[in-house]
GROMACS .gro file of C-alpha atoms in nm:
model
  157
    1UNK     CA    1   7.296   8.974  22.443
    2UNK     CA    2   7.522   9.229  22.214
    3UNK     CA    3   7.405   9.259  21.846
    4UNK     CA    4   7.589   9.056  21.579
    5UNK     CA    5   7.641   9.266  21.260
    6UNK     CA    6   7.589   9.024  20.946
    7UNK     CA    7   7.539   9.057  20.552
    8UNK     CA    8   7.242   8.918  20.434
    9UNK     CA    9   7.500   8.609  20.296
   10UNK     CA   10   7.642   8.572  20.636
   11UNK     CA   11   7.278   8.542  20.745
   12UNK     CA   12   7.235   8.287  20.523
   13UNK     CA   13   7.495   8.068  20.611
   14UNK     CA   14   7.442   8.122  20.991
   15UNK     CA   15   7.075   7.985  20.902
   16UNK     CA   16   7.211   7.690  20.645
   17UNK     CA   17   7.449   7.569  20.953
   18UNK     CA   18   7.164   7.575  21.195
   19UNK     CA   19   6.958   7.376  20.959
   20UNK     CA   20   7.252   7.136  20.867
   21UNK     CA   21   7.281   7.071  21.275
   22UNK     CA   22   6.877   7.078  21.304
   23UNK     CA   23   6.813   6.817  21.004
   24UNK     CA   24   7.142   6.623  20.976
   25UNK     CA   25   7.359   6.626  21.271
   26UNK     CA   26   7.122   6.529  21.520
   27UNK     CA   27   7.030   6.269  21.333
   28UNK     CA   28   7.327   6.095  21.277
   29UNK     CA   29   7.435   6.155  21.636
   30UNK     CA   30   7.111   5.999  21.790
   31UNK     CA   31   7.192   5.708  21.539
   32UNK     CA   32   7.533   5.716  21.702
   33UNK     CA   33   7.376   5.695  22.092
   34UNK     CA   34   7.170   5.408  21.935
   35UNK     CA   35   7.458   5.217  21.794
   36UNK     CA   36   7.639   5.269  22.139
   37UNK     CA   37   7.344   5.160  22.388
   38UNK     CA   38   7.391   4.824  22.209
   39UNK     CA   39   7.750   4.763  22.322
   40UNK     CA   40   7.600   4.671  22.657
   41UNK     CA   41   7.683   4.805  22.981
   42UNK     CA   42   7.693   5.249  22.984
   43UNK     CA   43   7.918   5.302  23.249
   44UNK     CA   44   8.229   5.154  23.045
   45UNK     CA   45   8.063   5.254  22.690
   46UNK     CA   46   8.347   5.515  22.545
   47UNK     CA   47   8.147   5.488  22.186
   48UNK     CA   48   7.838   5.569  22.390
   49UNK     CA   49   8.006   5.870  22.613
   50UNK     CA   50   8.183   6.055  22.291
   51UNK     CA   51   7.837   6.025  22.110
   52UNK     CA   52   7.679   6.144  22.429
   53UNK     CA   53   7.923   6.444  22.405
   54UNK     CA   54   7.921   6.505  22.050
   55UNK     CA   55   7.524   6.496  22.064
   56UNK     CA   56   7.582   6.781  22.370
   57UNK     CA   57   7.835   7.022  22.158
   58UNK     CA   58   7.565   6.999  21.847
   59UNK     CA   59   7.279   7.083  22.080
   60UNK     CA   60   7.509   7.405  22.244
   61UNK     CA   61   7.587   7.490  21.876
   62UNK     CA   62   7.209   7.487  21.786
   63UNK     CA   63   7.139   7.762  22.126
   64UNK     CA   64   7.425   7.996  21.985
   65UNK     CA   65   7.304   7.988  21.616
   66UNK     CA   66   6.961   8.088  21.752
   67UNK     CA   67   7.024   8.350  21.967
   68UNK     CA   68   7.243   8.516  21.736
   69UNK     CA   69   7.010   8.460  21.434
   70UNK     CA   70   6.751   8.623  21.720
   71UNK     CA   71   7.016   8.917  21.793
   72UNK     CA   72   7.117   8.990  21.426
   73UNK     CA   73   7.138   9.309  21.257
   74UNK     CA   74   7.190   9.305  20.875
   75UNK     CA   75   7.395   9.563  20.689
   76UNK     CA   76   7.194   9.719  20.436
   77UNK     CA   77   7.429   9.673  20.106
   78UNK     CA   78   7.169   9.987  19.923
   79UNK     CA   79   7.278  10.197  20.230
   80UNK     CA   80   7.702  10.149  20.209
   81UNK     CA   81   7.853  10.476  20.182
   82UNK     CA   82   8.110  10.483  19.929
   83UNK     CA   83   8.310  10.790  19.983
   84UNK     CA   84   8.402  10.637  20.330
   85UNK     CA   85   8.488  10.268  20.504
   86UNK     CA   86   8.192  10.142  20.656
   87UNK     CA   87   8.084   9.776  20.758
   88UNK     CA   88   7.995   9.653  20.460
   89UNK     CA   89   8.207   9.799  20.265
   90UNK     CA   90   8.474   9.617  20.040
   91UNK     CA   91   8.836   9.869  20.010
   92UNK     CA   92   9.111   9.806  19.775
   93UNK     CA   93   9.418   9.933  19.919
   94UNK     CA   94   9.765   9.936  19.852
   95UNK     CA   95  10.063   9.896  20.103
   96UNK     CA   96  10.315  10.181  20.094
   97UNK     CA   97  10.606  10.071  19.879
   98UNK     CA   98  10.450   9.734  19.727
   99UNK     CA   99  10.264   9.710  19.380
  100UNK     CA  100  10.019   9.477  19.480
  101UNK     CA  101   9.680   9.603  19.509
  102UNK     CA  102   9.430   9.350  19.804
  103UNK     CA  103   9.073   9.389  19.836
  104UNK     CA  104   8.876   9.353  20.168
  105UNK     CA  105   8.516   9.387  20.302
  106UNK     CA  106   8.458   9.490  20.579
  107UNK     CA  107   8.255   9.298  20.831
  108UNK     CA  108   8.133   9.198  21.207
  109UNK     CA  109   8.385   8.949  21.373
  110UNK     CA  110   8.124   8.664  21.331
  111UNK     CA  111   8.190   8.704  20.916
  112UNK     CA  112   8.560   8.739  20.924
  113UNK     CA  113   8.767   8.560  20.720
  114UNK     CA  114   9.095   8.699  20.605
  115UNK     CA  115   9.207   8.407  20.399
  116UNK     CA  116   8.862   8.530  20.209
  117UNK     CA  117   8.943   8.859  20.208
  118UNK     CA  118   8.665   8.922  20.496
  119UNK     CA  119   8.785   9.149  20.776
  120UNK     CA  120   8.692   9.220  21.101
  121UNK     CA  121   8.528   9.573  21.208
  122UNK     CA  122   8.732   9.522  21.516
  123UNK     CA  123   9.074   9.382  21.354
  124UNK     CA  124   9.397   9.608  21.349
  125UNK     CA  125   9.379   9.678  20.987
  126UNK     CA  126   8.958   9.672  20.957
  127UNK     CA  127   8.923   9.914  21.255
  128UNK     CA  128   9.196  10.169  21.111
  129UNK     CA  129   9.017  10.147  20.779
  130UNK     CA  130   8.688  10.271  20.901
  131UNK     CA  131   8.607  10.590  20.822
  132UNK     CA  132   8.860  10.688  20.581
  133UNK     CA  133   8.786  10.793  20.228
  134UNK     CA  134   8.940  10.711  19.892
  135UNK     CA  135   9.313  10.859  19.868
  136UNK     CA  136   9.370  10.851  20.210
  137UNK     CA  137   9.702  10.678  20.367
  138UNK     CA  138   9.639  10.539  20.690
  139UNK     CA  139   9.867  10.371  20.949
  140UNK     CA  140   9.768  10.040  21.108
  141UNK     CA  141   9.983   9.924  21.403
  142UNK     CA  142  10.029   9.540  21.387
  143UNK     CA  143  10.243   9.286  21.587
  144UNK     CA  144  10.515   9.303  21.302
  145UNK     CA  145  10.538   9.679  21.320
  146UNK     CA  146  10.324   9.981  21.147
  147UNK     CA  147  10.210   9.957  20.814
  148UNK     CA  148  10.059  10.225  20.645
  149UNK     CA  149   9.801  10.139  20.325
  150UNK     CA  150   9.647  10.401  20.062
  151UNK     CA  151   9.298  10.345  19.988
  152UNK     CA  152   9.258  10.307  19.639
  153UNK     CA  153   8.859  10.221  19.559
  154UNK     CA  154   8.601  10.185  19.835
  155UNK     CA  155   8.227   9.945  19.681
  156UNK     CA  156   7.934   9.816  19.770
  157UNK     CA  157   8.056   9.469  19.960
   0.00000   0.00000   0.00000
């Protein structure tokens, strides 16, 4: 199984979601099963099948929390570089011929979020950051054409 790159908050919610499904969800989808099994006859049940399936996608969900939470390896904020993009790191940049300035971190697929400002090491524009230092324009392709962004700060995430 590959290594999943996570900051110690992605940890944490990786390991609040497995407890959620642990403590909550299976209870209230054996309570479902329960419920179900006294409509009578199981072969016709479809309250008792969609538990049955729910209760099966929470127990698959559980298993891949688990191994990845088993397979994890944590980016170590103390050890960011910030004269270059690394995993971790969060980049202000600055499209070429707009004013506005966006901020990003940097992060494993399993943490991005670009509606949160959380990109992908493996995205387009997360990818073509990597690497680069402050002052530096680089050129991401992207479905809508090439864009090219000047770094403008690189932090700690």
């Amino acid at each position: 199984m590959a290594t999943t790159v996570l900051t110690a908050e992605g940890v944490r919610e990786l390991e609040e979601q497995l407890e959620y499904l642990k403590t909550v969800a299976r209870k209230e989808v054996a309570q479902e099963i329960k419920e179900a099994r006294a409509f009578g006859d199981l072969s016709e049940n479809a309250e008792y099948e969609e538990a049955r399936n729910k209760q099966s996608r929470i127990e698959g969900d559980i298993l891949q929390l688990e191994q990845r939470l088993r397979n994890v390896s944590i980016i170590d904020e103390k050890a960011i570089n910030t004269k270059v993009v690394s995993l971790g790191s969060t980049v202000e940049v600055q499209e070429q011929g707009q004013d506005e300035v966006f901020a990003y971190t940097i992060v494993g697929s399993t943490e991005a979020n670009p509606i949160q400002g959380r990109l992908s090491n493996e995205s387009p524009v997360g990818a073509a950051l990597l690497g680069h230092a402050k002052g530096d324009e680089v050129e991401v392709s992207t479905p809508g054409g090439t864009v090219t962004y000047k770094i403008i700060s690189i932090k700690r995430g």
